[in-house]
Short mmCIF file of C-alpha atoms in Angstrom, two decimals:
data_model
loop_
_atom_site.label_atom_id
_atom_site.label_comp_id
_atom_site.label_asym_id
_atom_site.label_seq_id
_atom_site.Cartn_x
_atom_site.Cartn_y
_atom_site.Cartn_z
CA UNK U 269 108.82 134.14 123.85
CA UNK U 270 105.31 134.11 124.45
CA UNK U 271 103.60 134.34 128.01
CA UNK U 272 101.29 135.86 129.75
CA UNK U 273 103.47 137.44 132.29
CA UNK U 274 104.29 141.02 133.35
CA UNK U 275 108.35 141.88 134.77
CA UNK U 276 110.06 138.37 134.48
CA UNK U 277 111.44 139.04 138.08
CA UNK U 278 108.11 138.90 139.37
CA UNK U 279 106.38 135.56 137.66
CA UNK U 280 106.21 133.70 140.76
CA UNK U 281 104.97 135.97 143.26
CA UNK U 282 102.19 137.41 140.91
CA UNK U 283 100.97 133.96 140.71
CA UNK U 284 101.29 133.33 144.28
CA UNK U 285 98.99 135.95 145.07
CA UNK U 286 96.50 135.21 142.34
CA UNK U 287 96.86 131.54 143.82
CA UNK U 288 96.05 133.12 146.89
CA UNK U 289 92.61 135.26 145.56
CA UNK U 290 91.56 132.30 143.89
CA UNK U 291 91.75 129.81 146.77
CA UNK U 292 91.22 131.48 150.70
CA UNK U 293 91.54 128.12 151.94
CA UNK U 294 95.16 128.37 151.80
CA UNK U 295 97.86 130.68 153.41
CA UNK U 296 100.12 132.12 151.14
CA UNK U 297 103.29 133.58 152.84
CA UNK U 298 105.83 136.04 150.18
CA UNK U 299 108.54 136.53 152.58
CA UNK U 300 109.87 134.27 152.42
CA UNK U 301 107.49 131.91 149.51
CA UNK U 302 105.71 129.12 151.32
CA UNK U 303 102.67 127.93 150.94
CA UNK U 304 100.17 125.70 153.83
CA UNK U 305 96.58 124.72 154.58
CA UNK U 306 94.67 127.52 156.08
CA UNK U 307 94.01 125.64 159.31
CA UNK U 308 98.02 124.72 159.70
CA UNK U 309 99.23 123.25 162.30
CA UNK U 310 96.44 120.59 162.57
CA UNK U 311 96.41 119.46 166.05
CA UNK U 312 98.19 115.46 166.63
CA UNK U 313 98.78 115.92 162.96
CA UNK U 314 102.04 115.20 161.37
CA UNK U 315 102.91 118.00 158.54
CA UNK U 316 103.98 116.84 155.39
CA UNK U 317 105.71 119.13 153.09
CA UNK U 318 107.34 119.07 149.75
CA UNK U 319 108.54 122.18 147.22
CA UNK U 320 110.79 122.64 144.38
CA UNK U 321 110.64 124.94 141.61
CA UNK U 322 107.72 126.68 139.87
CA UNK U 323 106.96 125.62 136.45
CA UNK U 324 105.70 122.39 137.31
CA UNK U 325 102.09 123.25 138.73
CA UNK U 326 99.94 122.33 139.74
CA UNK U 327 102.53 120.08 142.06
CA UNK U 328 103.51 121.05 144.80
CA UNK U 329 101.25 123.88 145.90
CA UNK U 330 97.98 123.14 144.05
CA UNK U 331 98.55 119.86 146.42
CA UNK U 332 98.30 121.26 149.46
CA UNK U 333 94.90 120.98 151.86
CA UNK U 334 92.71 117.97 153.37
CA UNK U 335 94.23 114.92 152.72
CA UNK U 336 97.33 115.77 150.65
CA UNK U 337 100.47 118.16 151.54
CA UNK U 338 99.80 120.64 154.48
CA UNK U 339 102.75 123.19 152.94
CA UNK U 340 105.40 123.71 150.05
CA UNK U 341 107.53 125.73 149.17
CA UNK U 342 107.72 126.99 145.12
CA UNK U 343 111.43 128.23 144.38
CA UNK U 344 112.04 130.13 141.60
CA UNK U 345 111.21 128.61 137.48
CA UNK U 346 113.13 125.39 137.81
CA UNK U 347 115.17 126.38 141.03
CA UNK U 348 115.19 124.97 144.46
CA UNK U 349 113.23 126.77 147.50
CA UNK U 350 116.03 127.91 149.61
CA UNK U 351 116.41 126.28 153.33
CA UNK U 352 114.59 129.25 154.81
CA UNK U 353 111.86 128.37 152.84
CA UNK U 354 111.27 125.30 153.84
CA UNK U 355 112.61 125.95 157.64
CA UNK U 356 110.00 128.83 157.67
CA UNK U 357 107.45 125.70 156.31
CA UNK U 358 107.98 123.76 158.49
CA UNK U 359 107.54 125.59 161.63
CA UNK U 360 104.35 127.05 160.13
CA UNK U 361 103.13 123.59 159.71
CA UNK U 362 104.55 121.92 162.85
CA UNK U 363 102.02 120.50 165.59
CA UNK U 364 104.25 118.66 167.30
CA UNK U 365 103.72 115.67 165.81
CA UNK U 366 106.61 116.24 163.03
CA UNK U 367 107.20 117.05 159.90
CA UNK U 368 107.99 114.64 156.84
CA UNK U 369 110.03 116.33 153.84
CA UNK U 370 109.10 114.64 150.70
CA UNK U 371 111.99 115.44 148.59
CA UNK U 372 112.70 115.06 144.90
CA UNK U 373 115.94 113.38 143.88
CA UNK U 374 117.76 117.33 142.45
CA UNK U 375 120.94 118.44 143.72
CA UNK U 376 119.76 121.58 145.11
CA UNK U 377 116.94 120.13 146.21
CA UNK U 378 118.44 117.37 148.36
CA UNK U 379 120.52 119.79 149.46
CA UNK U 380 118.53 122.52 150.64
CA UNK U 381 115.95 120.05 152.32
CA UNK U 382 118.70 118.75 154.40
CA UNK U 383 120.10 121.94 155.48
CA UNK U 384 116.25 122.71 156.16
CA UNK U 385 115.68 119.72 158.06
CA UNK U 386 118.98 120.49 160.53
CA UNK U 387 117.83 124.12 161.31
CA UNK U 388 114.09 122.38 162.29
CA UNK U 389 115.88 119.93 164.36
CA UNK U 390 117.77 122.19 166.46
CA UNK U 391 114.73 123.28 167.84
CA UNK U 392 113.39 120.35 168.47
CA UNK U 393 110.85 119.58 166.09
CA UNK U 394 110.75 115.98 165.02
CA UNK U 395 111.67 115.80 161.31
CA UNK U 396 112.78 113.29 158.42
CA UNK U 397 113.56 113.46 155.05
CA UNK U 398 112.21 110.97 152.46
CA UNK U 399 113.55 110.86 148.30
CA UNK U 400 111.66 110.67 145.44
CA UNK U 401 113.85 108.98 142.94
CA UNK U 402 111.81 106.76 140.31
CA UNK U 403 113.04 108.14 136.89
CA UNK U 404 114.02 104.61 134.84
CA UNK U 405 115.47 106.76 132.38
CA UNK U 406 118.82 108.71 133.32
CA UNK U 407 120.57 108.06 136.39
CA UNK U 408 123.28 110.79 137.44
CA UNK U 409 122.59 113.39 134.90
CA UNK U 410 122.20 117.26 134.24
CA UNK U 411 120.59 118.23 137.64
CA UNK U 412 121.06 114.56 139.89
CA UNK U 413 123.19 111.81 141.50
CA UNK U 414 121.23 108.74 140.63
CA UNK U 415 117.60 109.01 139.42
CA UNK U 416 115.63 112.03 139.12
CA UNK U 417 112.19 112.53 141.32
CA UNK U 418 109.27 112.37 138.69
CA UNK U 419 105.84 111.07 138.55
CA UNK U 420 105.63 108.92 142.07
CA UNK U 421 106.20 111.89 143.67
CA UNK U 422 102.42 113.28 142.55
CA UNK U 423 101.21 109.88 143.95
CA UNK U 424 103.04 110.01 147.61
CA UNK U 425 101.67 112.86 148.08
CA UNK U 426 98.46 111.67 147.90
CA UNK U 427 99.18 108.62 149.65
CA UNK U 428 100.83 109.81 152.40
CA UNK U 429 99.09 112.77 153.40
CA UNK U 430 96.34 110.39 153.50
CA UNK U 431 97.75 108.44 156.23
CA UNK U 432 99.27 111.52 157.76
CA UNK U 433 94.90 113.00 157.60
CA UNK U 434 94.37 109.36 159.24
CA UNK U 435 96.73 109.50 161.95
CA UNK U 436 99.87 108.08 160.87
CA UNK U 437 102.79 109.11 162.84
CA UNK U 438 106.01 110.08 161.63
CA UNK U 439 107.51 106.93 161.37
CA UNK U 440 104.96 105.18 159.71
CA UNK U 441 104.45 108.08 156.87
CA UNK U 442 108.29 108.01 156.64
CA UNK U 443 108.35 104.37 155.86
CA UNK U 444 104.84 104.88 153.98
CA UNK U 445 106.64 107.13 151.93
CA UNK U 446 109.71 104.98 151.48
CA UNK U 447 107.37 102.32 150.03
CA UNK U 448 105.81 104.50 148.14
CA UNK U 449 109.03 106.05 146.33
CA UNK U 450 110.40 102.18 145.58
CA UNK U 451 107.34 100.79 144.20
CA UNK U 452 107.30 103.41 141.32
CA UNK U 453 108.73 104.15 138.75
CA UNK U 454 108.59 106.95 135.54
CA UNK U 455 109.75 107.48 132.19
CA UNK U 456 108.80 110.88 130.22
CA UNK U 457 108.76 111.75 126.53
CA UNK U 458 109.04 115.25 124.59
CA UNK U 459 107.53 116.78 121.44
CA UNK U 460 108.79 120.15 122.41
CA UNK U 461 111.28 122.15 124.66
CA UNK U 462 109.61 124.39 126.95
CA UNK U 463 110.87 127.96 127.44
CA UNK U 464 111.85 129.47 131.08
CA UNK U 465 110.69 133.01 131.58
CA UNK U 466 113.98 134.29 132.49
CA UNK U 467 116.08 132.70 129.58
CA UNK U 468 113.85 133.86 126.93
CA UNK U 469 114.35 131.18 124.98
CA UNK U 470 113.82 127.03 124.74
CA UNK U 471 115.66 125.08 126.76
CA UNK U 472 116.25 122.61 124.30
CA UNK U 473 116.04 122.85 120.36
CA UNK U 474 114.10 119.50 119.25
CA UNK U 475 113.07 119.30 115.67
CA UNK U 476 109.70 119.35 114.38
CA UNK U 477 109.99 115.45 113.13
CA UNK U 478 112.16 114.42 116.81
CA UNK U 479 110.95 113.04 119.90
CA UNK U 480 113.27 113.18 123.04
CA UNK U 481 112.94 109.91 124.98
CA UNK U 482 113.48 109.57 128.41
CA UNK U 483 112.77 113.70 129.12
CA UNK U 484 113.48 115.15 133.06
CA UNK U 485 110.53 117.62 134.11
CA UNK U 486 113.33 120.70 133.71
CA UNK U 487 114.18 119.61 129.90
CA UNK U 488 117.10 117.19 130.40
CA UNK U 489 118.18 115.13 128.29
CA UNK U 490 117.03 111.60 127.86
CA UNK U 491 118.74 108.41 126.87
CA UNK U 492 117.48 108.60 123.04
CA UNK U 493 116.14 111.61 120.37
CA UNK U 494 114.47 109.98 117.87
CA UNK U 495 111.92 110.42 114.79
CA UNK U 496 108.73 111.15 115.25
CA UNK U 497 106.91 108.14 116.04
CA UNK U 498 102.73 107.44 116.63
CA UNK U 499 101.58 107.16 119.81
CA UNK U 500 101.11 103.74 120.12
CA UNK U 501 104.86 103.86 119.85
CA UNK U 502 106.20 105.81 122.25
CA UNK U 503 103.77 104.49 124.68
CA UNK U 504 105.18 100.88 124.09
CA UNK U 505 108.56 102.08 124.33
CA UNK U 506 107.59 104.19 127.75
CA UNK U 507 106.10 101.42 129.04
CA UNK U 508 108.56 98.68 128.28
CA UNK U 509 111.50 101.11 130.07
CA UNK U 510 109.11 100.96 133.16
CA UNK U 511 108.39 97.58 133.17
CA UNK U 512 111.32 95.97 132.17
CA UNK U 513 113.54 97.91 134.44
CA UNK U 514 115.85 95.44 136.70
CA UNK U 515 116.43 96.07 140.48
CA UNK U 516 117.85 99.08 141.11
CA UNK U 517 120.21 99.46 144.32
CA UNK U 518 121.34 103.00 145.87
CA UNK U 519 122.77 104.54 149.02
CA UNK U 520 120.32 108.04 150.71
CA UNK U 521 120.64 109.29 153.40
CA UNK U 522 117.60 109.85 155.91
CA UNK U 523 117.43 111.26 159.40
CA UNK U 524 117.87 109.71 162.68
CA UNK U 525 117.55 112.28 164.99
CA UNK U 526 120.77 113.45 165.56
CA UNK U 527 122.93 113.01 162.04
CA UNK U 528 122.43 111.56 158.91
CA UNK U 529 122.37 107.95 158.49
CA UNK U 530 123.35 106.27 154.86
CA UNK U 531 120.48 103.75 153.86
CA UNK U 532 120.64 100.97 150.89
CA UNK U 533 117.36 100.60 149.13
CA UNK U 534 116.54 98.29 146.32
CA UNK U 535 113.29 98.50 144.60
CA UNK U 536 112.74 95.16 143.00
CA UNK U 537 111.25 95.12 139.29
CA UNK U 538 108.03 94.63 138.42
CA UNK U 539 106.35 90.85 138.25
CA UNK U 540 103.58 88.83 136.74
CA UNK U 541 100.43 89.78 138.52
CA UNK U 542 101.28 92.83 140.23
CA UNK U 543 98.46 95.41 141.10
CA UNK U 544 99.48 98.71 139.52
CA UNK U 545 97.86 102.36 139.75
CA UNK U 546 98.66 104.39 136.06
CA UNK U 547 99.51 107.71 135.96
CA UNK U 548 99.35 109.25 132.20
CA UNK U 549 100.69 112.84 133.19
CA UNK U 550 100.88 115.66 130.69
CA UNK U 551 104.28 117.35 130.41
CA UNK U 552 102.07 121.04 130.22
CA UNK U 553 101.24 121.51 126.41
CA UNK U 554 99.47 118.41 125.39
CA UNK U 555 96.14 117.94 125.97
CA UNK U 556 93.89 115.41 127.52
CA UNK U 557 92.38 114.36 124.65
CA UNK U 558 96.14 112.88 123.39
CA UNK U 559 96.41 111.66 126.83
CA UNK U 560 93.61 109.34 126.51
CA UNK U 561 95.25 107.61 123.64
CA UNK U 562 98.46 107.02 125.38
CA UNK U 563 96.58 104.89 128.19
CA UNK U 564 94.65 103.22 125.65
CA UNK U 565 98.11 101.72 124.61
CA UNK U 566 99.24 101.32 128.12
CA UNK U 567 96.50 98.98 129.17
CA UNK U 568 97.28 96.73 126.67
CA UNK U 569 100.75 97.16 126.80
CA UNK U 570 100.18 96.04 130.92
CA UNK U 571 97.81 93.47 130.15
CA UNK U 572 100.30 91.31 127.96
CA UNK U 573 102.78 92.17 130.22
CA UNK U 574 100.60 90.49 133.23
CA UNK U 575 100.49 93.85 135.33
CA UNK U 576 97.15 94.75 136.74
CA UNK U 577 95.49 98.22 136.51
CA UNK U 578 93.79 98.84 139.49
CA UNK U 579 93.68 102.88 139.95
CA UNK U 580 94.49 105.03 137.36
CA UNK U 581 95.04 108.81 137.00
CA UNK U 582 95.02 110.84 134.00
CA UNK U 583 95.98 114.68 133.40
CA UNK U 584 98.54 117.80 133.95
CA UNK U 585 99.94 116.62 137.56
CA UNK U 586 103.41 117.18 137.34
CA UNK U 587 104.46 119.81 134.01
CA UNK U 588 107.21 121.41 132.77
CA UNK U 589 105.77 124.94 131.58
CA UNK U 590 104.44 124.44 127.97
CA UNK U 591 106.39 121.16 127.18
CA UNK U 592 104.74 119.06 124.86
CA UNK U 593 104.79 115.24 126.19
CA UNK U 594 103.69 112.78 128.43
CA UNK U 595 104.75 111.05 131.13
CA UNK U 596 104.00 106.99 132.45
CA UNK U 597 104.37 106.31 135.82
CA UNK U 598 103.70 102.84 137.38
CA UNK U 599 103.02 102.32 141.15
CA UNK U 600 102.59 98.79 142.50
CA UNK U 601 100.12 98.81 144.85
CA UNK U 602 99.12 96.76 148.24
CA UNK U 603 95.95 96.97 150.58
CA UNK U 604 97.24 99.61 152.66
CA UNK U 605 98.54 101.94 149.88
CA UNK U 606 95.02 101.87 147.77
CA UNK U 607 93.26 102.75 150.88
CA UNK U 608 94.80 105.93 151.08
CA UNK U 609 94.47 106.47 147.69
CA UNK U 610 90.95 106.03 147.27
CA UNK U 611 90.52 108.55 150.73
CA UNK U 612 89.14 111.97 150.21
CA UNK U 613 91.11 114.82 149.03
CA UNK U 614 90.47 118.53 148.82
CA UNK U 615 93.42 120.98 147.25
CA UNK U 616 93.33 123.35 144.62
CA UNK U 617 94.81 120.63 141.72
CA UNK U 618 93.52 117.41 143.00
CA UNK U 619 89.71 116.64 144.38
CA UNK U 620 88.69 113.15 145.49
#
C-alpha cells in the first residue's frame, strides 16, 4: 500500500486539520468530527447538512460555505459519522430556521441520520431528513436497501443550498431536495479497486484487461465485470443504463415532526426532449483529460437519444480514494432547479 499518510488511526483527523490551515473560512470541530461555514448559524437561514465517510472528497466537506452545505460530518474511510456527529452538526448550524439532512441511501448512514435527527428534535429544532438514492445499477446490495446515493447527491447540494442561501424554508428545500433526488440518476464504472488505509490492501481484485460495471463509490460490486472495453464503450453502456431505466417505485421514510412517516416515490424515466445537466465525475484516479472523452460520447449518446444538455459538470466530485473510473449522472432539469444551479458558490471543492 502506497499513501501518503502517517499512523493509519489518524488519516482523517490529520487531514481535517490541514483542511482546516488551508481554508480559515471554515470551522473545523475534532471532538467530535464536524465540519461548518465559519459564519454558522446564518441568521433566517435554514442549515443544510450532509456527511458520510472520508474517502470520497472533496464531497461532503470541500462543499461546505456560501451557497452549498453549511456543515458535514466525515466518518471514518468508508464509515458512517456517528449520530453525535451529526447531532453536534446540527446544533452548530441551527438558526432556527431548521436543518435539512441530505442523506445518502447506506445502511449506516440512514441509520445514524435518523437517530441524529430524533436527538435534534427533542429539543426543538425543526429538522427533516431527505435520501439520496439514484444508483440505476444495484438495488439492495453490499452496503443498501434499494439504490445506493451516488452522483445526484453532488448536484443537491448545490441546488439546494442555493435555495436554502436564497431563502427557502424548510419545506420548500425538503421538497427541493426530493425533486432533486428523483430526477437523477447514476451509473459508475471501474478500472481499478481502490485500497482503504486501514485494510492495507484493495478492496476488490479486478484484472488488468476487466472493467467492473455498475461500481458503488465504496467498491461494490456492480451488475457486470467485463473485458476491457474503449471508452466510447463504456460510456454508451453507462449512458444507456441511465437513460433507459424504467420507473422506479420505493417506500422512505421522512419526518413529520413527531415520528416517521413512510412515503412512496416514483421517479419516472427519462423522455424525448428532456433538459438534462451532465455530470462526468472521476472515481479519484483518472484524470480529466480521460474525462473529457467520456462526455464527448455522452453528448452524442444524449443527442440520439433526444435528451438535452443544458448544464454540465466535469471532474473529481464524488471519489472513491484512488479508484480508477468514472461516473455519469443525469439530472433533468426545470426553471427553478437551473436557477439555483447557475447561483454563486464559494467552498473549498466547488467555485461558481
Amino acid at each position: 500500500m502506497k499513501k501518503l499518510i502517517n499512523d493509519v488511526e489518524n488519516v482523517v483527523k490529520e487531514q481535517l486539520e490541514g483542511m482546516a490551515l488551508a481554508h480559515p473560512e471554515l470551522k473545523v470541530n475534532y471532538d467530535p468530527y464536524y465540519v461548518v461555514r465559519e459564519d454558522a448559524p446564518v441568521k433566517g437561514k435554514v442549515a443544510i447538512v450532509s456527511g458520510g465517510g472520508s474517502g470520497h472528497e472533496p464531497m461532503h466537506g470541500g462543499f461546505v460555505g456560501k451557497g452549498m452545505l453549511d456543515g458535514a460530518c466525515p466518518g471514518e474511510v468508508f464509515t458512517s459519522p456517528t449520530p453525535d456527529q451529526m447531532y453536534e452538526c446540527a446544533k452548530a448550524v441551527d438558526s432556527g430556521a431548521g436543518v435539512l439532512f441530505m442523506v445518502k441511501n447506506y445502511t449506516g448512514d440512514v441509520m445514524n441520520f435518523e437517530a441524529a435527527a430524533e436527538l435534534v428534535a427533542a429539543e426543538g429544532v425543526k429538522v427533516q431528513n431527505i435520501l439520496i438514492d439514484d444508483d440505476v445499477a444495484v438495488k439492495d446490495s453490499l452496503y443498501t436497501a434499494g439504490r445506493r446515493g451516488v452522483g445526484t447527491t453532488v448536484l443537491a447540494e448545490k441546488i439546494v443550498g442555493a435555495a436554502a442561501e436564497a431563502g427557502y424554508d424548510l419545506e420548500k428545500c425538503s421538497d427541493l431536495c426530493r425533486k432533486v433526488n428523483q430526477y437523477g440518476r447514476s451509473f459508475g464504472v471501474a478500472l481499478t479497486s481502490c485500497t482503504v488505509p486501514a485494510a492495507g490492501k484493495p478492496t476488490f481484485e479486478l484484472g488488468e484487461d476487466e472493467v467492473e460495471m455498475g461500481i458503488g463509490i465504496h467498491g461494490e460490486p456492480g451488475i457486470e465485470r467485463m473485458p476491457l472495453k474503449s471508452v466510447d464503450e463504456m460510456t454508451q453502456y453507462a449512458a444507456e443504463q441511465i437513460i433507459d431505466d424504467p420507473a422506479y417505485t420505493r417506500i422512505v421514510r421522512e419526518w413529520n415532526g413527531t415520528e416517521w412517516e413512510d412515503k412512496e416515490l416514483t421517479d419516472e424515466p427519462f423522455a424525448k426532449g428532456d433538459n438534462v445537466i451532465a455530470f462526468v465525475n472521476s472515481m479519484g484516479g483518472t484524470p480529466v483529460s480521460e474525462l473529457y472523452a467520456v462526455y464527448r460520447k455522452l453528448d452524442e449518446v444524449c443527442k440520439a437519444k433526444g435528451i438535452n444538455i443544458v448544464r454540465n459538470l466535469i471532474g473529481p466530485y464524488i471519489t472513491s480514494l484512488e479508484m480508477q473510473g468514472f461516473s455519469i449522472t443525469l439530472l433533468k432539469v426545470d426553471d427553478e432547479m437551473l436557477k439555483f444551479w447557475d447561483a454563486p458558490a464559494q467552498t473549498p471543492g466547488f467555485v461558481r
